Amino acid sequence: RWASGQSVERNWASLENISPHLVAAVIASENAAFCRHNGVDWRALGHVLEREGGPSRGASTIPMQTAKNLFLWPSRSYVRKGLELPLALALDFAWPKARTLEVYLNIAEWGEGVFGVQAAARLHFGVDAAALSPRQAALLAAALPNPLARDPARARGRHALLARIIERRALAGGALTACLR
């Protein structure tokens, strides 16, 4: 985006300065097995590949998405996925889970030209990332799969329903974040 002259809003926030509600909501939404795998959820990947008609969705883990966002391009392809897998394994080996999550939350796109949870929290809710409520955290997490089409501040229909499900899972799931302590 910078190279093409498009605007970018990004503010880095350490994991300690990000609401634990958001941390739990993102893990619940994006990668519930985050604390139990080594960067790649081979079981989930196998289920996606076995699906009749081919993969309709990815089985990307948080380390895989971090590797893609840091080193690769956004469009879907088998070549990109082939590069993403070893990069995710390397990230998971080299970094603690907390570091991987911190980087992911700070480089993910949360809206048109909005990168990082601090910029997203300010834009959508007028608060710092540390002050996000469970509901706001769930709304942000529910937007992540398609942040250009889903507005956390104006969630409707499927997005609002998904946020409610994520909020319940995040509030009930202490094991989701066990590897971060």
Short mmCIF file of N, CA and C in Angstrom, two decimals:
data_model
loop_
_atom_site.label_atom_id
_atom_site.label_comp_id
_atom_site.label_asym_id
_atom_site.label_seq_id
_atom_site.Cartn_x
_atom_site.Cartn_y
_atom_site.Cartn_z
N ARG A 1 0.83 -1.20 0.00
CA ARG A 1 0.00 0.00 0.00
C ARG A 1 0.87 1.25 0.00
N TRP A 2 1.95 1.25 0.81
CA TRP A 2 2.82 2.43 0.84
C TRP A 2 3.45 2.67 -0.52
N ALA A 3 3.92 1.60 -1.16
CA ALA A 3 4.61 1.73 -2.45
C ALA A 3 3.69 2.30 -3.53
N SER A 4 2.40 2.04 -3.41
CA SER A 4 1.46 2.53 -4.42
C SER A 4 0.86 3.89 -4.04
N GLY A 5 1.33 4.48 -2.94
CA GLY A 5 0.87 5.80 -2.54
C GLY A 5 -0.45 5.81 -1.81
N GLN A 6 -0.97 4.63 -1.42
CA GLN A 6 -2.23 4.57 -0.69
C GLN A 6 -1.97 4.84 0.79
N SER A 7 -2.98 5.35 1.45
CA SER A 7 -2.81 5.68 2.87
C SER A 7 -2.78 4.42 3.72
N VAL A 8 -2.02 4.51 4.79
CA VAL A 8 -1.88 3.41 5.74
C VAL A 8 -1.94 4.00 7.14
N GLU A 9 -2.77 3.42 7.97
CA GLU A 9 -2.85 3.80 9.39
C GLU A 9 -2.37 2.59 10.18
N ARG A 10 -1.29 2.76 10.94
CA ARG A 10 -0.76 1.64 11.73
C ARG A 10 -0.15 2.18 13.00
N ASN A 11 -0.51 1.58 14.11
CA ASN A 11 0.05 1.90 15.41
C ASN A 11 0.35 0.59 16.12
N TRP A 12 1.61 0.38 16.49
CA TRP A 12 2.01 -0.87 17.13
C TRP A 12 1.58 -0.86 18.59
N ALA A 13 1.11 -2.01 19.06
CA ALA A 13 0.75 -2.19 20.47
C ALA A 13 1.37 -3.49 20.96
N SER A 14 2.09 -3.44 22.07
CA SER A 14 2.64 -4.67 22.63
C SER A 14 1.48 -5.54 23.11
N LEU A 15 1.71 -6.82 23.23
CA LEU A 15 0.66 -7.73 23.65
C LEU A 15 0.11 -7.34 25.03
N GLU A 16 0.96 -6.79 25.88
CA GLU A 16 0.51 -6.35 27.21
C GLU A 16 -0.45 -5.17 27.12
N ASN A 17 -0.42 -4.45 26.01
CA ASN A 17 -1.29 -3.29 25.81
C ASN A 17 -2.45 -3.59 24.87
N ILE A 18 -2.79 -4.86 24.75
CA ILE A 18 -3.94 -5.29 23.96
C ILE A 18 -4.90 -6.01 24.90
N SER A 19 -6.15 -5.68 24.81
CA SER A 19 -7.15 -6.28 25.67
C SER A 19 -7.08 -7.80 25.63
N PRO A 20 -7.08 -8.45 26.80
CA PRO A 20 -7.12 -9.91 26.81
C PRO A 20 -8.39 -10.45 26.16
N HIS A 21 -9.44 -9.62 26.13
CA HIS A 21 -10.67 -10.02 25.43
C HIS A 21 -10.41 -10.17 23.94
N LEU A 22 -9.61 -9.26 23.37
CA LEU A 22 -9.31 -9.35 21.95
C LEU A 22 -8.40 -10.54 21.66
N VAL A 23 -7.42 -10.75 22.51
CA VAL A 23 -6.51 -11.89 22.33
C VAL A 23 -7.33 -13.18 22.29
N ALA A 24 -8.20 -13.38 23.26
CA ALA A 24 -9.02 -14.60 23.31
C ALA A 24 -9.99 -14.67 22.13
N ALA A 25 -10.57 -13.54 21.75
CA ALA A 25 -11.53 -13.53 20.64
C ALA A 25 -10.85 -13.89 19.32
N VAL A 26 -9.67 -13.36 19.07
CA VAL A 26 -8.96 -13.66 17.82
C VAL A 26 -8.56 -15.13 17.78
N ILE A 27 -8.07 -15.65 18.89
CA ILE A 27 -7.72 -17.07 18.90
C ILE A 27 -8.97 -17.92 18.72
N ALA A 28 -10.05 -17.59 19.40
CA ALA A 28 -11.30 -18.34 19.25
C ALA A 28 -11.81 -18.30 17.82
N SER A 29 -11.65 -17.18 17.18
CA SER A 29 -12.17 -17.00 15.84
C SER A 29 -11.26 -17.56 14.75
N GLU A 30 -9.99 -17.27 14.85
CA GLU A 30 -9.05 -17.57 13.78
C GLU A 30 -8.35 -18.91 13.90
N ASN A 31 -8.13 -19.40 15.14
CA ASN A 31 -7.26 -20.56 15.31
C ASN A 31 -7.38 -21.10 16.73
N ALA A 32 -8.49 -21.77 17.02
CA ALA A 32 -8.73 -22.25 18.38
C ALA A 32 -7.67 -23.24 18.86
N ALA A 33 -6.97 -23.88 17.95
CA ALA A 33 -5.92 -24.84 18.31
C ALA A 33 -4.54 -24.18 18.40
N PHE A 34 -4.50 -22.85 18.41
CA PHE A 34 -3.24 -22.10 18.41
C PHE A 34 -2.23 -22.61 19.44
N CYS A 35 -2.67 -22.88 20.65
CA CYS A 35 -1.76 -23.32 21.70
C CYS A 35 -1.38 -24.79 21.57
N ARG A 36 -2.01 -25.52 20.67
CA ARG A 36 -1.77 -26.96 20.58
C ARG A 36 -1.04 -27.42 19.33
N HIS A 37 -0.70 -26.51 18.42
CA HIS A 37 0.00 -26.97 17.21
C HIS A 37 1.35 -26.29 17.07
N ASN A 38 2.11 -26.73 16.09
CA ASN A 38 3.47 -26.23 15.89
C ASN A 38 3.57 -25.24 14.74
N GLY A 39 2.50 -24.50 14.50
CA GLY A 39 2.49 -23.51 13.42
C GLY A 39 1.54 -23.90 12.31
N VAL A 40 1.30 -25.19 12.14
CA VAL A 40 0.39 -25.69 11.12
C VAL A 40 -0.55 -26.68 11.79
N ASP A 41 -1.83 -26.53 11.57
CA ASP A 41 -2.82 -27.46 12.10
C ASP A 41 -3.05 -28.51 11.01
N TRP A 42 -2.25 -29.57 11.07
CA TRP A 42 -2.26 -30.57 10.00
C TRP A 42 -3.63 -31.24 9.87
N ARG A 43 -4.30 -31.43 10.97
CA ARG A 43 -5.62 -32.06 10.94
C ARG A 43 -6.63 -31.19 10.18
N ALA A 44 -6.67 -29.91 10.52
CA ALA A 44 -7.59 -28.99 9.84
C ALA A 44 -7.23 -28.87 8.36
N LEU A 45 -5.95 -28.84 8.06
CA LEU A 45 -5.50 -28.77 6.66
C LEU A 45 -5.94 -30.01 5.90
N GLY A 46 -5.82 -31.17 6.52
CA GLY A 46 -6.26 -32.41 5.88
C GLY A 46 -7.75 -32.41 5.60
N HIS A 47 -8.55 -31.91 6.55
CA HIS A 47 -10.01 -31.84 6.35
C HIS A 47 -10.36 -30.94 5.17
N VAL A 48 -9.68 -29.84 5.06
CA VAL A 48 -9.95 -28.90 3.96
C VAL A 48 -9.58 -29.53 2.63
N LEU A 49 -8.44 -30.21 2.57
CA LEU A 49 -7.99 -30.81 1.31
C LEU A 49 -8.86 -31.99 0.89
N GLU A 50 -9.45 -32.69 1.87
CA GLU A 50 -10.31 -33.83 1.58
C GLU A 50 -11.71 -33.42 1.13
N ARG A 51 -12.06 -32.16 1.33
CA ARG A 51 -13.40 -31.69 1.00
C ARG A 51 -13.69 -31.88 -0.48
N GLU A 52 -14.84 -32.43 -0.76
CA GLU A 52 -15.25 -32.65 -2.15
C GLU A 52 -15.34 -31.32 -2.89
N GLY A 53 -14.80 -31.28 -4.07
CA GLY A 53 -14.80 -30.04 -4.85
C GLY A 53 -13.59 -29.17 -4.57
N GLY A 54 -12.70 -29.65 -3.72
CA GLY A 54 -11.49 -28.88 -3.42
C GLY A 54 -11.70 -27.90 -2.30
N PRO A 55 -10.62 -27.25 -1.91
CA PRO A 55 -10.71 -26.31 -0.78
C PRO A 55 -11.58 -25.10 -1.10
N SER A 56 -12.57 -24.85 -0.25
CA SER A 56 -13.40 -23.66 -0.40
C SER A 56 -13.00 -22.60 0.62
N ARG A 57 -12.23 -23.02 1.61
CA ARG A 57 -11.72 -22.10 2.62
C ARG A 57 -10.36 -22.61 3.03
N GLY A 58 -9.59 -21.75 3.64
CA GLY A 58 -8.27 -22.16 4.08
C GLY A 58 -8.30 -22.79 5.45
N ALA A 59 -7.19 -23.39 5.82
CA ALA A 59 -7.02 -23.92 7.17
C ALA A 59 -5.86 -23.17 7.81
N SER A 60 -5.79 -21.89 7.50
CA SER A 60 -4.66 -21.09 7.96
C SER A 60 -4.68 -20.89 9.46
N THR A 61 -3.53 -21.11 10.06
CA THR A 61 -3.34 -20.85 11.48
C THR A 61 -2.83 -19.42 11.64
N ILE A 62 -2.77 -18.97 12.85
CA ILE A 62 -2.23 -17.63 13.10
C ILE A 62 -0.77 -17.54 12.64
N PRO A 63 0.09 -18.55 12.91
CA PRO A 63 1.45 -18.47 12.35
C PRO A 63 1.47 -18.44 10.81
N MET A 64 0.56 -19.17 10.18
CA MET A 64 0.50 -19.15 8.71
C MET A 64 0.08 -17.77 8.21
N GLN A 65 -0.90 -17.17 8.85
CA GLN A 65 -1.35 -15.84 8.44
C GLN A 65 -0.27 -14.80 8.70
N THR A 66 0.46 -14.97 9.80
CA THR A 66 1.56 -14.06 10.10
C THR A 66 2.64 -14.17 9.03
N ALA A 67 3.00 -15.39 8.67
CA ALA A 67 4.01 -15.60 7.63
C ALA A 67 3.55 -15.00 6.30
N LYS A 68 2.29 -15.21 5.95
CA LYS A 68 1.75 -14.63 4.71
C LYS A 68 1.83 -13.12 4.75
N ASN A 69 1.37 -12.52 5.83
CA ASN A 69 1.35 -11.06 5.93
C ASN A 69 2.75 -10.46 5.96
N LEU A 70 3.71 -11.17 6.55
CA LEU A 70 5.08 -10.65 6.64
C LEU A 70 5.88 -10.83 5.34
N PHE A 71 5.73 -12.00 4.71
CA PHE A 71 6.66 -12.36 3.65
C PHE A 71 6.05 -12.62 2.28
N LEU A 72 4.74 -12.83 2.20
CA LEU A 72 4.14 -13.30 0.95
C LEU A 72 3.09 -12.32 0.43
N TRP A 73 2.34 -12.73 -0.54
CA TRP A 73 1.34 -11.90 -1.19
C TRP A 73 -0.06 -12.36 -0.76
N PRO A 74 -1.08 -11.51 -0.89
CA PRO A 74 -2.40 -11.84 -0.35
C PRO A 74 -3.24 -12.81 -1.20
N SER A 75 -3.04 -12.88 -2.49
CA SER A 75 -3.92 -13.71 -3.32
C SER A 75 -3.70 -15.19 -3.04
N ARG A 76 -4.77 -15.97 -3.18
CA ARG A 76 -4.71 -17.40 -2.90
C ARG A 76 -4.06 -18.15 -4.06
N SER A 77 -3.15 -19.04 -3.71
CA SER A 77 -2.56 -19.93 -4.72
C SER A 77 -1.88 -21.08 -3.99
N TYR A 78 -1.72 -22.20 -4.70
CA TYR A 78 -1.02 -23.33 -4.11
C TYR A 78 0.46 -23.00 -3.90
N VAL A 79 1.02 -22.17 -4.76
CA VAL A 79 2.42 -21.77 -4.61
C VAL A 79 2.59 -21.00 -3.30
N ARG A 80 1.71 -20.01 -3.09
CA ARG A 80 1.80 -19.25 -1.84
C ARG A 80 1.62 -20.15 -0.63
N LYS A 81 0.63 -21.04 -0.68
CA LYS A 81 0.38 -21.95 0.45
C LYS A 81 1.59 -22.85 0.67
N GLY A 82 2.23 -23.29 -0.41
CA GLY A 82 3.43 -24.12 -0.29
C GLY A 82 4.58 -23.39 0.38
N LEU A 83 4.68 -22.11 0.17
CA LEU A 83 5.71 -21.31 0.84
C LEU A 83 5.32 -20.97 2.27
N GLU A 84 4.03 -20.79 2.47
CA GLU A 84 3.50 -20.40 3.78
C GLU A 84 3.74 -21.47 4.85
N LEU A 85 3.59 -22.73 4.47
CA LEU A 85 3.72 -23.82 5.44
C LEU A 85 5.09 -23.85 6.11
N PRO A 86 6.20 -23.92 5.35
CA PRO A 86 7.50 -23.95 6.04
C PRO A 86 7.81 -22.65 6.79
N LEU A 87 7.33 -21.52 6.27
CA LEU A 87 7.54 -20.26 6.99
C LEU A 87 6.81 -20.27 8.33
N ALA A 88 5.60 -20.81 8.36
CA ALA A 88 4.83 -20.89 9.61
C ALA A 88 5.52 -21.82 10.60
N LEU A 89 6.03 -22.93 10.12
CA LEU A 89 6.76 -23.85 11.01
C LEU A 89 8.00 -23.17 11.57
N ALA A 90 8.71 -22.42 10.73
CA ALA A 90 9.92 -21.71 11.18
C ALA A 90 9.57 -20.63 12.20
N LEU A 91 8.50 -19.87 11.93
CA LEU A 91 8.09 -18.83 12.90
C LEU A 91 7.74 -19.46 14.24
N ASP A 92 6.99 -20.56 14.20
CA ASP A 92 6.57 -21.20 15.44
C ASP A 92 7.77 -21.75 16.20
N PHE A 93 8.78 -22.19 15.49
CA PHE A 93 10.00 -22.68 16.12
C PHE A 93 10.83 -21.53 16.71
N ALA A 94 10.92 -20.43 15.98
CA ALA A 94 11.79 -19.32 16.35
C ALA A 94 11.20 -18.39 17.40
N TRP A 95 9.88 -18.21 17.37
CA TRP A 95 9.23 -17.25 18.26
C TRP A 95 8.33 -17.95 19.27
N PRO A 96 8.22 -17.38 20.45
CA PRO A 96 7.18 -17.89 21.36
C PRO A 96 5.80 -17.54 20.80
N LYS A 97 4.80 -18.27 21.24
CA LYS A 97 3.43 -18.04 20.76
C LYS A 97 3.01 -16.58 20.98
N ALA A 98 3.39 -16.01 22.11
CA ALA A 98 3.00 -14.63 22.41
C ALA A 98 3.55 -13.67 21.36
N ARG A 99 4.79 -13.88 20.92
CA ARG A 99 5.38 -12.99 19.92
C ARG A 99 4.67 -13.14 18.58
N THR A 100 4.37 -14.36 18.18
CA THR A 100 3.65 -14.59 16.93
C THR A 100 2.31 -13.87 16.95
N LEU A 101 1.59 -14.01 18.05
CA LEU A 101 0.28 -13.37 18.15
C LEU A 101 0.41 -11.85 18.15
N GLU A 102 1.38 -11.33 18.87
CA GLU A 102 1.60 -9.88 18.91
C GLU A 102 1.87 -9.34 17.50
N VAL A 103 2.74 -10.01 16.76
CA VAL A 103 3.05 -9.56 15.40
C VAL A 103 1.80 -9.65 14.53
N TYR A 104 1.09 -10.76 14.61
CA TYR A 104 -0.12 -10.93 13.80
C TYR A 104 -1.13 -9.80 14.08
N LEU A 105 -1.40 -9.54 15.34
CA LEU A 105 -2.38 -8.51 15.69
C LEU A 105 -1.96 -7.12 15.23
N ASN A 106 -0.67 -6.92 15.06
CA ASN A 106 -0.16 -5.61 14.65
C ASN A 106 0.04 -5.45 13.15
N ILE A 107 0.02 -6.55 12.40
CA ILE A 107 0.20 -6.43 10.94
C ILE A 107 -1.05 -6.81 10.16
N ALA A 108 -2.03 -7.40 10.83
CA ALA A 108 -3.27 -7.76 10.15
C ALA A 108 -4.00 -6.49 9.70
N GLU A 109 -4.67 -6.60 8.56
CA GLU A 109 -5.48 -5.49 8.06
C GLU A 109 -6.87 -5.61 8.69
N TRP A 110 -7.33 -4.52 9.28
CA TRP A 110 -8.60 -4.49 10.01
C TRP A 110 -9.61 -3.58 9.33
N GLY A 111 -9.28 -3.10 8.16
CA GLY A 111 -10.13 -2.19 7.40
C GLY A 111 -9.29 -1.60 6.28
N GLU A 112 -9.90 -0.87 5.39
CA GLU A 112 -9.18 -0.28 4.26
C GLU A 112 -8.01 0.59 4.74
N GLY A 113 -6.79 0.08 4.58
CA GLY A 113 -5.60 0.82 4.98
C GLY A 113 -5.36 0.89 6.47
N VAL A 114 -6.08 0.09 7.25
CA VAL A 114 -5.96 0.10 8.71
C VAL A 114 -5.25 -1.18 9.14
N PHE A 115 -4.03 -1.02 9.64
CA PHE A 115 -3.22 -2.17 10.03
C PHE A 115 -2.93 -2.12 11.51
N GLY A 116 -3.12 -3.23 12.16
CA GLY A 116 -2.86 -3.33 13.59
C GLY A 116 -4.08 -3.03 14.42
N VAL A 117 -4.16 -3.73 15.53
CA VAL A 117 -5.33 -3.64 16.39
C VAL A 117 -5.46 -2.28 17.07
N GLN A 118 -4.36 -1.60 17.33
CA GLN A 118 -4.46 -0.28 17.96
C GLN A 118 -5.17 0.70 17.02
N ALA A 119 -4.76 0.71 15.76
CA ALA A 119 -5.41 1.59 14.78
C ALA A 119 -6.88 1.19 14.60
N ALA A 120 -7.15 -0.11 14.60
CA ALA A 120 -8.52 -0.59 14.42
C ALA A 120 -9.41 -0.21 15.59
N ALA A 121 -8.90 -0.37 16.81
CA ALA A 121 -9.68 -0.03 18.01
C ALA A 121 -10.03 1.45 18.02
N ARG A 122 -9.06 2.27 17.66
CA ARG A 122 -9.31 3.72 17.64
C ARG A 122 -10.31 4.09 16.55
N LEU A 123 -10.13 3.52 15.36
CA LEU A 123 -11.01 3.85 14.24
C LEU A 123 -12.45 3.40 14.50
N HIS A 124 -12.62 2.16 14.87
CA HIS A 124 -13.97 1.59 14.96
C HIS A 124 -14.69 1.90 16.27
N PHE A 125 -13.93 2.04 17.38
CA PHE A 125 -14.58 2.21 18.67
C PHE A 125 -14.09 3.41 19.47
N GLY A 126 -13.09 4.12 18.98
CA GLY A 126 -12.59 5.31 19.67
C GLY A 126 -11.88 5.03 20.98
N VAL A 127 -11.35 3.81 21.13
CA VAL A 127 -10.63 3.44 22.34
C VAL A 127 -9.28 2.84 21.98
N ASP A 128 -8.39 2.75 22.96
CA ASP A 128 -7.13 2.05 22.76
C ASP A 128 -7.39 0.55 22.75
N ALA A 129 -6.47 -0.20 22.16
CA ALA A 129 -6.61 -1.66 22.07
C ALA A 129 -6.72 -2.29 23.46
N ALA A 130 -6.09 -1.69 24.46
CA ALA A 130 -6.14 -2.22 25.82
C ALA A 130 -7.52 -2.12 26.43
N ALA A 131 -8.34 -1.19 25.95
CA ALA A 131 -9.65 -0.92 26.57
C ALA A 131 -10.81 -1.61 25.86
N LEU A 132 -10.54 -2.44 24.87
CA LEU A 132 -11.64 -3.09 24.15
C LEU A 132 -12.46 -3.99 25.07
N SER A 133 -13.76 -3.87 24.97
CA SER A 133 -14.67 -4.71 25.76
C SER A 133 -14.77 -6.08 25.09
N PRO A 134 -15.36 -7.06 25.78
CA PRO A 134 -15.56 -8.37 25.14
C PRO A 134 -16.35 -8.27 23.83
N ARG A 135 -17.37 -7.44 23.80
CA ARG A 135 -18.19 -7.29 22.58
C ARG A 135 -17.39 -6.64 21.46
N GLN A 136 -16.70 -5.56 21.76
CA GLN A 136 -15.89 -4.88 20.74
C GLN A 136 -14.81 -5.82 20.21
N ALA A 137 -14.17 -6.57 21.10
CA ALA A 137 -13.15 -7.53 20.69
C ALA A 137 -13.72 -8.58 19.74
N ALA A 138 -14.89 -9.09 20.07
CA ALA A 138 -15.53 -10.10 19.23
C ALA A 138 -15.92 -9.53 17.87
N LEU A 139 -16.39 -8.30 17.84
CA LEU A 139 -16.74 -7.65 16.57
C LEU A 139 -15.50 -7.47 15.69
N LEU A 140 -14.38 -7.09 16.28
CA LEU A 140 -13.14 -6.96 15.51
C LEU A 140 -12.68 -8.33 15.00
N ALA A 141 -12.69 -9.33 15.87
CA ALA A 141 -12.26 -10.67 15.47
C ALA A 141 -13.14 -11.22 14.35
N ALA A 142 -14.44 -10.98 14.42
CA ALA A 142 -15.36 -11.47 13.39
C ALA A 142 -15.14 -10.80 12.05
N ALA A 143 -14.53 -9.62 12.06
CA ALA A 143 -14.26 -8.91 10.81
C ALA A 143 -13.00 -9.41 10.12
N LEU A 144 -12.09 -10.05 10.85
CA LEU A 144 -10.79 -10.41 10.29
C LEU A 144 -10.82 -11.23 9.00
N PRO A 145 -11.69 -12.19 8.83
CA PRO A 145 -11.62 -12.92 7.57
C PRO A 145 -11.86 -12.05 6.33
N ASN A 146 -12.60 -10.96 6.50
CA ASN A 146 -12.88 -10.08 5.37
C ASN A 146 -13.02 -8.64 5.87
N PRO A 147 -11.92 -8.04 6.32
CA PRO A 147 -11.99 -6.73 6.96
C PRO A 147 -12.38 -5.59 6.03
N LEU A 148 -12.30 -5.80 4.73
CA LEU A 148 -12.71 -4.74 3.80
C LEU A 148 -14.22 -4.73 3.60
N ALA A 149 -14.86 -5.85 3.87
CA ALA A 149 -16.32 -5.93 3.69
C ALA A 149 -17.08 -5.87 5.01
N ARG A 150 -16.41 -6.13 6.13
CA ARG A 150 -17.08 -6.18 7.43
C ARG A 150 -16.63 -5.00 8.29
N ASP A 151 -17.56 -4.21 8.71
CA ASP A 151 -17.28 -3.05 9.55
C ASP A 151 -17.65 -3.40 11.00
N PRO A 152 -16.66 -3.53 11.88
CA PRO A 152 -16.95 -3.90 13.27
C PRO A 152 -17.89 -2.93 13.99
N ALA A 153 -17.84 -1.67 13.64
CA ALA A 153 -18.68 -0.68 14.32
C ALA A 153 -20.13 -0.72 13.83
N ARG A 154 -20.37 -1.38 12.71
CA ARG A 154 -21.72 -1.45 12.15
C ARG A 154 -22.05 -2.89 11.73
N ALA A 155 -21.78 -3.82 12.61
CA ALA A 155 -22.00 -5.24 12.29
C ALA A 155 -23.49 -5.53 12.14
N ARG A 156 -23.79 -6.27 11.11
CA ARG A 156 -25.17 -6.67 10.83
C ARG A 156 -25.19 -8.14 10.45
N GLY A 157 -26.36 -8.73 10.52
CA GLY A 157 -26.60 -10.08 10.02
C GLY A 157 -25.58 -11.10 10.49
N ARG A 158 -24.98 -11.76 9.52
CA ARG A 158 -24.02 -12.85 9.79
C ARG A 158 -22.82 -12.37 10.61
N HIS A 159 -22.34 -11.19 10.33
CA HIS A 159 -21.20 -10.64 11.08
C HIS A 159 -21.57 -10.46 12.56
N ALA A 160 -22.72 -9.92 12.84
CA ALA A 160 -23.17 -9.72 14.23
C ALA A 160 -23.37 -11.06 14.93
N LEU A 161 -23.96 -12.03 14.23
CA LEU A 161 -24.18 -13.36 14.80
C LEU A 161 -22.84 -14.03 15.10
N LEU A 162 -21.93 -13.97 14.16
CA LEU A 162 -20.61 -14.55 14.35
C LEU A 162 -19.89 -13.91 15.54
N ALA A 163 -20.01 -12.62 15.69
CA ALA A 163 -19.39 -11.92 16.83
C ALA A 163 -19.96 -12.42 18.15
N ARG A 164 -21.27 -12.68 18.21
CA ARG A 164 -21.87 -13.21 19.45
C ARG A 164 -21.30 -14.59 19.78
N ILE A 165 -21.15 -15.43 18.76
CA ILE A 165 -20.58 -16.77 18.97
C ILE A 165 -19.13 -16.67 19.44
N ILE A 166 -18.36 -15.82 18.80
CA ILE A 166 -16.95 -15.63 19.17
C ILE A 166 -16.85 -15.11 20.60
N GLU A 167 -17.70 -14.16 20.96
CA GLU A 167 -17.67 -13.60 22.32
C GLU A 167 -17.91 -14.68 23.36
N ARG A 168 -18.90 -15.55 23.12
CA ARG A 168 -19.18 -16.64 24.06
C ARG A 168 -18.00 -17.59 24.17
N ARG A 169 -17.43 -17.97 23.03
CA ARG A 169 -16.28 -18.89 23.04
C ARG A 169 -15.08 -18.27 23.74
N ALA A 170 -14.83 -17.00 23.49
CA ALA A 170 -13.68 -16.32 24.09
C ALA A 170 -13.83 -16.21 25.61
N LEU A 171 -15.03 -15.88 26.06
CA LEU A 171 -15.26 -15.73 27.50
C LEU A 171 -15.20 -17.06 28.23
N ALA A 172 -15.53 -18.16 27.53
CA ALA A 172 -15.55 -19.48 28.15
C ALA A 172 -14.23 -20.22 28.01
N GLY A 173 -13.34 -19.75 27.17
CA GLY A 173 -12.19 -20.55 26.81
C GLY A 173 -10.85 -20.14 27.38
N GLY A 174 -10.63 -20.35 28.67
CA GLY A 174 -9.33 -20.04 29.27
C GLY A 174 -8.19 -20.83 28.65
N ALA A 175 -8.47 -22.04 28.17
CA ALA A 175 -7.44 -22.88 27.56
C ALA A 175 -6.97 -22.29 26.22
N LEU A 176 -7.79 -21.44 25.61
CA LEU A 176 -7.42 -20.85 24.32
C LEU A 176 -6.13 -20.06 24.42
N THR A 177 -5.92 -19.41 25.57
CA THR A 177 -4.76 -18.53 25.73
C THR A 177 -3.73 -19.08 26.72
N ALA A 178 -3.84 -20.34 27.09
CA ALA A 178 -2.95 -20.93 28.09
C ALA A 178 -1.47 -20.82 27.71
N CYS A 179 -1.15 -20.92 26.44
CA CYS A 179 0.26 -20.89 26.01
C CYS A 179 0.86 -19.48 26.07
N LEU A 180 0.07 -18.47 26.34
CA LEU A 180 0.54 -17.10 26.38
C LEU A 180 0.96 -16.68 27.79
N ARG A 181 0.63 -17.47 28.78
CA ARG A 181 0.94 -17.12 30.17
C ARG A 181 2.35 -17.51 30.55
#
